[in-house]
Amino acid sequence: MSIRKAQPEDQSALLSIWEQSVRASHDFLSEQNIHSLLPVVRDQALPNLEVWVLCDEASAPIGFMGLDDNKLEALFISPKSFRKGGGKVMLEHARKLKGPLQVDVNEQNPRAVGFYLSNGFVVAGRSSTDSQGQPFPLIHMNEA
């Protein structure tokens, strides 16, 4: 696996990874929620974050992360690449770039919460809604 900076031509692949990953891991979201989030990811998140792409041995994108300074705003892996170490690889890359990280995780995604806890994050707080005010509680986590 390798990591590289995202390029404009990556957008469709990254949106596909996002959608596949969300469908596989965010079972609390309805079809309508996913459809309403897609333009937010496409038009707001990807253009405004520092985006890094995780690639397989053939240089094909299999995941990505979006950073805003030391805050990890997005980390998504293609479901076919779940549990193969890509998330840890991206976290290490982000730490090298930014130092200790912060992340908000959907409380209703226990695998993600467990992933961050097992990778050195601690719970720093909780919000009852997400950043759009939707009823999807967030766990605020950071590293020491």
mmCIF file with all atom_site columns, C-alpha atoms in Angstrom:
data_model
loop_
_atom_site.group_PDB
_atom_site.id
_atom_site.type_symbol
_atom_site.label_atom_id
_atom_site.label_alt_id
_atom_site.label_comp_id
_atom_site.label_asym_id
_atom_site.label_entity_id
_atom_site.label_seq_id
_atom_site.pdbx_PDB_ins_code
_atom_site.Cartn_x
_atom_site.Cartn_y
_atom_site.Cartn_z
_atom_site.occupancy
_atom_site.B_iso_or_equiv
_atom_site.pdbx_formal_charge
_atom_site.auth_seq_id
_atom_site.auth_comp_id
_atom_site.auth_asym_id
_atom_site.auth_atom_id
_atom_site.pdbx_PDB_model_num
ATOM 1   C CA . MET A 1 1   ? 0.000   0.000  0.000   1.00 0.00 ? 1   MET A CA 1
ATOM 2   C CA . SER A 1 2   ? 1.072   3.537  -0.699  1.00 0.00 ? 2   SER A CA 1
ATOM 3   C CA . ILE A 1 3   ? -0.293  6.997  0.063   1.00 0.00 ? 3   ILE A CA 1
ATOM 4   C CA . ARG A 1 4   ? -0.294  9.983  -2.246  1.00 0.00 ? 4   ARG A CA 1
ATOM 5   C CA . LYS A 1 5   ? -1.883  13.411 -2.345  1.00 0.00 ? 5   LYS A CA 1
ATOM 6   C CA . ALA A 1 6   ? -5.292  13.434 -4.045  1.00 0.00 ? 6   ALA A CA 1
ATOM 7   C CA . GLN A 1 7   ? -5.577  14.835 -7.563  1.00 0.00 ? 7   GLN A CA 1
ATOM 8   C CA . PRO A 1 8   ? -8.692  16.368 -9.190  1.00 0.00 ? 8   PRO A CA 1
ATOM 9   C CA . GLU A 1 9   ? -9.070  13.283 -11.387 1.00 0.00 ? 9   GLU A CA 1
ATOM 10  C CA . ASP A 1 10  ? -9.488  11.138 -8.224  1.00 0.00 ? 10  ASP A CA 1
ATOM 11  C CA . GLN A 1 11  ? -12.856 12.664 -7.344  1.00 0.00 ? 11  GLN A CA 1
ATOM 12  C CA . SER A 1 12  ? -15.136 9.999  -8.868  1.00 0.00 ? 12  SER A CA 1
ATOM 13  C CA . ALA A 1 13  ? -13.071 7.147  -7.374  1.00 0.00 ? 13  ALA A CA 1
ATOM 14  C CA . LEU A 1 14  ? -13.090 8.821  -3.944  1.00 0.00 ? 14  LEU A CA 1
ATOM 15  C CA . LEU A 1 15  ? -16.844 9.400  -4.062  1.00 0.00 ? 15  LEU A CA 1
ATOM 16  C CA . SER A 1 16  ? -17.331 5.753  -5.002  1.00 0.00 ? 16  SER A CA 1
ATOM 17  C CA . ILE A 1 17  ? -15.112 4.642  -2.087  1.00 0.00 ? 17  ILE A CA 1
ATOM 18  C CA . TRP A 1 18  ? -17.023 6.954  0.248   1.00 0.00 ? 18  TRP A CA 1
ATOM 19  C CA . GLU A 1 19  ? -20.403 5.602  -0.843  1.00 0.00 ? 19  GLU A CA 1
ATOM 20  C CA . GLN A 1 20  ? -19.351 1.939  -0.693  1.00 0.00 ? 20  GLN A CA 1
ATOM 21  C CA . SER A 1 21  ? -17.728 2.407  2.713   1.00 0.00 ? 21  SER A CA 1
ATOM 22  C CA . VAL A 1 22  ? -20.710 4.284  4.145   1.00 0.00 ? 22  VAL A CA 1
ATOM 23  C CA . ARG A 1 23  ? -23.131 1.632  2.888   1.00 0.00 ? 23  ARG A CA 1
ATOM 24  C CA . ALA A 1 24  ? -20.987 -1.088 4.498   1.00 0.00 ? 24  ALA A CA 1
ATOM 25  C CA . SER A 1 25  ? -20.373 0.626  7.836   1.00 0.00 ? 25  SER A CA 1
ATOM 26  C CA . HIS A 1 26  ? -23.083 3.218  8.519   1.00 0.00 ? 26  HIS A CA 1
ATOM 27  C CA . ASP A 1 27  ? -26.198 1.064  8.746   1.00 0.00 ? 27  ASP A CA 1
ATOM 28  C CA . PHE A 1 28  ? -27.903 3.792  10.790  1.00 0.00 ? 28  PHE A CA 1
ATOM 29  C CA . LEU A 1 29  ? -28.104 6.028  7.686   1.00 0.00 ? 29  LEU A CA 1
ATOM 30  C CA . SER A 1 30  ? -31.104 5.805  5.398   1.00 0.00 ? 30  SER A CA 1
ATOM 31  C CA . GLU A 1 31  ? -30.882 5.873  1.626   1.00 0.00 ? 31  GLU A CA 1
ATOM 32  C CA . GLN A 1 32  ? -32.127 9.472  1.783   1.00 0.00 ? 32  GLN A CA 1
ATOM 33  C CA . ASN A 1 33  ? -29.358 10.363 4.289   1.00 0.00 ? 33  ASN A CA 1
ATOM 34  C CA . ILE A 1 34  ? -26.699 8.928  1.971   1.00 0.00 ? 34  ILE A CA 1
ATOM 35  C CA . HIS A 1 35  ? -28.082 10.776 -1.052  1.00 0.00 ? 35  HIS A CA 1
ATOM 36  C CA . SER A 1 36  ? -28.190 14.061 0.856   1.00 0.00 ? 36  SER A CA 1
ATOM 37  C CA . LEU A 1 37  ? -24.629 13.609 2.170   1.00 0.00 ? 37  LEU A CA 1
ATOM 38  C CA . LEU A 1 38  ? -23.094 12.835 -1.227  1.00 0.00 ? 38  LEU A CA 1
ATOM 39  C CA . PRO A 1 39  ? -23.133 16.466 -2.484  1.00 0.00 ? 39  PRO A CA 1
ATOM 40  C CA . VAL A 1 40  ? -21.722 17.631 0.876   1.00 0.00 ? 40  VAL A CA 1
ATOM 41  C CA . VAL A 1 41  ? -18.799 15.237 0.484   1.00 0.00 ? 41  VAL A CA 1
ATOM 42  C CA . ARG A 1 42  ? -18.341 16.113 -3.197  1.00 0.00 ? 42  ARG A CA 1
ATOM 43  C CA . ASP A 1 43  ? -18.799 19.888 -3.048  1.00 0.00 ? 43  ASP A CA 1
ATOM 44  C CA . GLN A 1 44  ? -17.638 20.812 0.460   1.00 0.00 ? 44  GLN A CA 1
ATOM 45  C CA . ALA A 1 45  ? -15.485 18.152 2.107   1.00 0.00 ? 45  ALA A CA 1
ATOM 46  C CA . LEU A 1 46  ? -13.239 16.949 -0.707  1.00 0.00 ? 46  LEU A CA 1
ATOM 47  C CA . PRO A 1 47  ? -12.449 20.404 -2.147  1.00 0.00 ? 47  PRO A CA 1
ATOM 48  C CA . ASN A 1 48  ? -11.755 21.955 1.278   1.00 0.00 ? 48  ASN A CA 1
ATOM 49  C CA . LEU A 1 49  ? -9.728  19.252 3.011   1.00 0.00 ? 49  LEU A CA 1
ATOM 50  C CA . GLU A 1 50  ? -6.167  18.078 2.619   1.00 0.00 ? 50  GLU A CA 1
ATOM 51  C CA . VAL A 1 51  ? -6.988  14.733 0.999   1.00 0.00 ? 51  VAL A CA 1
ATOM 52  C CA . TRP A 1 52  ? -4.635  11.747 0.863   1.00 0.00 ? 52  TRP A CA 1
ATOM 53  C CA . VAL A 1 53  ? -5.343  8.621  -1.177  1.00 0.00 ? 53  VAL A CA 1
ATOM 54  C CA . LEU A 1 54  ? -4.477  5.088  -0.105  1.00 0.00 ? 54  LEU A CA 1
ATOM 55  C CA . CYS A 1 55  ? -3.544  2.944  -3.107  1.00 0.00 ? 55  CYS A CA 1
ATOM 56  C CA . ASP A 1 56  ? -3.112  -0.785 -3.576  1.00 0.00 ? 56  ASP A CA 1
ATOM 57  C CA . GLU A 1 57  ? -0.082  -2.438 -5.160  1.00 0.00 ? 57  GLU A CA 1
ATOM 58  C CA . ALA A 1 58  ? -1.417  -1.571 -8.635  1.00 0.00 ? 58  ALA A CA 1
ATOM 59  C CA . SER A 1 59  ? -1.725  2.121  -7.618  1.00 0.00 ? 59  SER A CA 1
ATOM 60  C CA . ALA A 1 60  ? -5.542  1.955  -7.651  1.00 0.00 ? 60  ALA A CA 1
ATOM 61  C CA . PRO A 1 61  ? -7.305  4.001  -4.925  1.00 0.00 ? 61  PRO A CA 1
ATOM 62  C CA . ILE A 1 62  ? -8.701  1.850  -2.113  1.00 0.00 ? 62  ILE A CA 1
ATOM 63  C CA . GLY A 1 63  ? -9.221  4.516  0.549   1.00 0.00 ? 63  GLY A CA 1
ATOM 64  C CA . PHE A 1 64  ? -8.753  8.137  1.466   1.00 0.00 ? 64  PHE A CA 1
ATOM 65  C CA . MET A 1 65  ? -8.534  10.503 4.395   1.00 0.00 ? 65  MET A CA 1
ATOM 66  C CA . GLY A 1 66  ? -9.260  14.190 4.691   1.00 0.00 ? 66  GLY A CA 1
ATOM 67  C CA . LEU A 1 67  ? -7.403  16.415 7.133   1.00 0.00 ? 67  LEU A CA 1
ATOM 68  C CA . ASP A 1 68  ? -8.112  19.906 8.409   1.00 0.00 ? 68  ASP A CA 1
ATOM 69  C CA . ASP A 1 69  ? -4.896  20.766 10.250  1.00 0.00 ? 69  ASP A CA 1
ATOM 70  C CA . ASN A 1 70  ? -4.616  17.994 12.879  1.00 0.00 ? 70  ASN A CA 1
ATOM 71  C CA . LYS A 1 71  ? -8.293  17.003 12.706  1.00 0.00 ? 71  LYS A CA 1
ATOM 72  C CA . LEU A 1 72  ? -9.087  13.850 10.778  1.00 0.00 ? 72  LEU A CA 1
ATOM 73  C CA . GLU A 1 73  ? -12.336 14.836 9.087   1.00 0.00 ? 73  GLU A CA 1
ATOM 74  C CA . ALA A 1 74  ? -12.694 11.712 6.943   1.00 0.00 ? 74  ALA A CA 1
ATOM 75  C CA . LEU A 1 75  ? -11.207 8.234  6.712   1.00 0.00 ? 75  LEU A CA 1
ATOM 76  C CA . PHE A 1 76  ? -12.880 5.806  4.348   1.00 0.00 ? 76  PHE A CA 1
ATOM 77  C CA . ILE A 1 77  ? -11.709 2.449  3.011   1.00 0.00 ? 77  ILE A CA 1
ATOM 78  C CA . SER A 1 78  ? -13.262 0.420  0.210   1.00 0.00 ? 78  SER A CA 1
ATOM 79  C CA . PRO A 1 79  ? -15.133 -2.504 1.828   1.00 0.00 ? 79  PRO A CA 1
ATOM 80  C CA . LYS A 1 80  ? -13.057 -5.031 -0.158  1.00 0.00 ? 80  LYS A CA 1
ATOM 81  C CA . SER A 1 81  ? -10.021 -3.628 1.668   1.00 0.00 ? 81  SER A CA 1
ATOM 82  C CA . PHE A 1 82  ? -11.517 -3.528 5.187   1.00 0.00 ? 82  PHE A CA 1
ATOM 83  C CA . ARG A 1 83  ? -9.356  -5.025 7.953   1.00 0.00 ? 83  ARG A CA 1
ATOM 84  C CA . LYS A 1 84  ? -6.166  -5.149 5.887   1.00 0.00 ? 84  LYS A CA 1
ATOM 85  C CA . GLY A 1 85  ? -4.224  -2.413 7.697   1.00 0.00 ? 85  GLY A CA 1
ATOM 86  C CA . GLY A 1 86  ? -5.012  0.522  5.415   1.00 0.00 ? 86  GLY A CA 1
ATOM 87  C CA . GLY A 1 87  ? -6.636  2.590  8.144   1.00 0.00 ? 87  GLY A CA 1
ATOM 88  C CA . LYS A 1 88  ? -3.570  2.209  10.360  1.00 0.00 ? 88  LYS A CA 1
ATOM 89  C CA . VAL A 1 89  ? -1.294  3.146  7.455   1.00 0.00 ? 89  VAL A CA 1
ATOM 90  C CA . MET A 1 90  ? -3.279  6.333  6.897   1.00 0.00 ? 90  MET A CA 1
ATOM 91  C CA . LEU A 1 91  ? -3.302  7.208  10.606  1.00 0.00 ? 91  LEU A CA 1
ATOM 92  C CA . GLU A 1 92  ? 0.475   6.849  10.752  1.00 0.00 ? 92  GLU A CA 1
ATOM 93  C CA . HIS A 1 93  ? 0.848   9.078  7.693   1.00 0.00 ? 93  HIS A CA 1
ATOM 94  C CA . ALA A 1 94  ? -1.427  11.712 9.252   1.00 0.00 ? 94  ALA A CA 1
ATOM 95  C CA . ARG A 1 95  ? 0.517   11.597 12.528  1.00 0.00 ? 95  ARG A CA 1
ATOM 96  C CA . LYS A 1 96  ? 3.807   12.125 10.704  1.00 0.00 ? 96  LYS A CA 1
ATOM 97  C CA . LEU A 1 97  ? 2.324   15.165 8.978   1.00 0.00 ? 97  LEU A CA 1
ATOM 98  C CA . LYS A 1 98  ? 0.328   16.695 11.836  1.00 0.00 ? 98  LYS A CA 1
ATOM 99  C CA . GLY A 1 99  ? 1.349   15.179 15.182  1.00 0.00 ? 99  GLY A CA 1
ATOM 100 C CA . PRO A 1 100 ? -1.386  14.105 17.618  1.00 0.00 ? 100 PRO A CA 1
ATOM 101 C CA . LEU A 1 101 ? -4.752  13.898 15.884  1.00 0.00 ? 101 LEU A CA 1
ATOM 102 C CA . GLN A 1 102 ? -8.378  14.652 16.699  1.00 0.00 ? 102 GLN A CA 1
ATOM 103 C CA . VAL A 1 103 ? -11.384 12.900 15.196  1.00 0.00 ? 103 VAL A CA 1
ATOM 104 C CA . ASP A 1 104 ? -15.178 12.873 15.542  1.00 0.00 ? 104 ASP A CA 1
ATOM 105 C CA . VAL A 1 105 ? -16.731 9.435  15.116  1.00 0.00 ? 105 VAL A CA 1
ATOM 106 C CA . ASN A 1 106 ? -20.376 8.488  14.695  1.00 0.00 ? 106 ASN A CA 1
ATOM 107 C CA . GLU A 1 107 ? -21.402 6.857  17.955  1.00 0.00 ? 107 GLU A CA 1
ATOM 108 C CA . GLN A 1 108 ? -23.665 4.539  15.932  1.00 0.00 ? 108 GLN A CA 1
ATOM 109 C CA . ASN A 1 109 ? -20.601 3.113  14.126  1.00 0.00 ? 109 ASN A CA 1
ATOM 110 C CA . PRO A 1 110 ? -19.093 0.929  16.872  1.00 0.00 ? 110 PRO A CA 1
ATOM 111 C CA . ARG A 1 111 ? -16.437 -0.582 14.564  1.00 0.00 ? 111 ARG A CA 1
ATOM 112 C CA . ALA A 1 112 ? -15.056 2.885  13.867  1.00 0.00 ? 112 ALA A CA 1
ATOM 113 C CA . VAL A 1 113 ? -15.143 3.830  17.551  1.00 0.00 ? 113 VAL A CA 1
ATOM 114 C CA . GLY A 1 114 ? -13.279 0.589  18.350  1.00 0.00 ? 114 GLY A CA 1
ATOM 115 C CA . PHE A 1 115 ? -10.762 1.235  15.574  1.00 0.00 ? 115 PHE A CA 1
ATOM 116 C CA . TYR A 1 116 ? -9.809  4.628  16.967  1.00 0.00 ? 116 TYR A CA 1
ATOM 117 C CA . LEU A 1 117 ? -9.736  3.415  20.579  1.00 0.00 ? 117 LEU A CA 1
ATOM 118 C CA . SER A 1 118 ? -7.423  0.557  19.574  1.00 0.00 ? 118 SER A CA 1
ATOM 119 C CA . ASN A 1 119 ? -5.168  3.030  17.748  1.00 0.00 ? 119 ASN A CA 1
ATOM 120 C CA . GLY A 1 120 ? -4.411  5.319  20.673  1.00 0.00 ? 120 GLY A CA 1
ATOM 121 C CA . PHE A 1 121 ? -7.381  7.689  20.720  1.00 0.00 ? 121 PHE A CA 1
ATOM 122 C CA . VAL A 1 122 ? -9.302  8.525  23.881  1.00 0.00 ? 122 VAL A CA 1
ATOM 123 C CA . VAL A 1 123 ? -12.817 9.890  24.275  1.00 0.00 ? 123 VAL A CA 1
ATOM 124 C CA . ALA A 1 124 ? -12.766 13.637 24.907  1.00 0.00 ? 124 ALA A CA 1
ATOM 125 C CA . GLY A 1 125 ? -16.487 14.379 24.636  1.00 0.00 ? 125 GLY A CA 1
ATOM 126 C CA . ARG A 1 126 ? -19.780 13.723 22.910  1.00 0.00 ? 126 ARG A CA 1
ATOM 127 C CA . SER A 1 127 ? -22.326 15.660 20.854  1.00 0.00 ? 127 SER A CA 1
ATOM 128 C CA . SER A 1 128 ? -25.930 14.551 20.431  1.00 0.00 ? 128 SER A CA 1
ATOM 129 C CA . THR A 1 129 ? -25.979 15.658 16.769  1.00 0.00 ? 129 THR A CA 1
ATOM 130 C CA . ASP A 1 130 ? -23.559 15.631 13.844  1.00 0.00 ? 130 ASP A CA 1
ATOM 131 C CA . SER A 1 131 ? -22.012 18.740 12.289  1.00 0.00 ? 131 SER A CA 1
ATOM 132 C CA . GLN A 1 132 ? -25.137 19.290 10.159  1.00 0.00 ? 132 GLN A CA 1
ATOM 133 C CA . GLY A 1 133 ? -27.385 19.136 13.225  1.00 0.00 ? 133 GLY A CA 1
ATOM 134 C CA . GLN A 1 134 ? -28.719 15.701 12.310  1.00 0.00 ? 134 GLN A CA 1
ATOM 135 C CA . PRO A 1 135 ? -29.580 13.241 15.117  1.00 0.00 ? 135 PRO A CA 1
ATOM 136 C CA . PHE A 1 136 ? -26.392 11.189 14.676  1.00 0.00 ? 136 PHE A CA 1
ATOM 137 C CA . PRO A 1 137 ? -24.382 11.483 17.916  1.00 0.00 ? 137 PRO A CA 1
ATOM 138 C CA . LEU A 1 138 ? -20.637 12.047 17.631  1.00 0.00 ? 138 LEU A CA 1
ATOM 139 C CA . ILE A 1 139 ? -17.875 10.866 19.907  1.00 0.00 ? 139 ILE A CA 1
ATOM 140 C CA . HIS A 1 140 ? -15.055 13.423 20.025  1.00 0.00 ? 140 HIS A CA 1
ATOM 141 C CA . MET A 1 141 ? -11.677 11.697 20.328  1.00 0.00 ? 141 MET A CA 1
ATOM 142 C CA . ASN A 1 142 ? -8.074  12.802 20.469  1.00 0.00 ? 142 ASN A CA 1
ATOM 143 C CA . GLU A 1 143 ? -4.577  11.521 21.028  1.00 0.00 ? 143 GLU A CA 1
ATOM 144 C CA . ALA A 1 144 ? -2.353  12.534 23.913  1.00 0.00 ? 144 ALA A CA 1
#
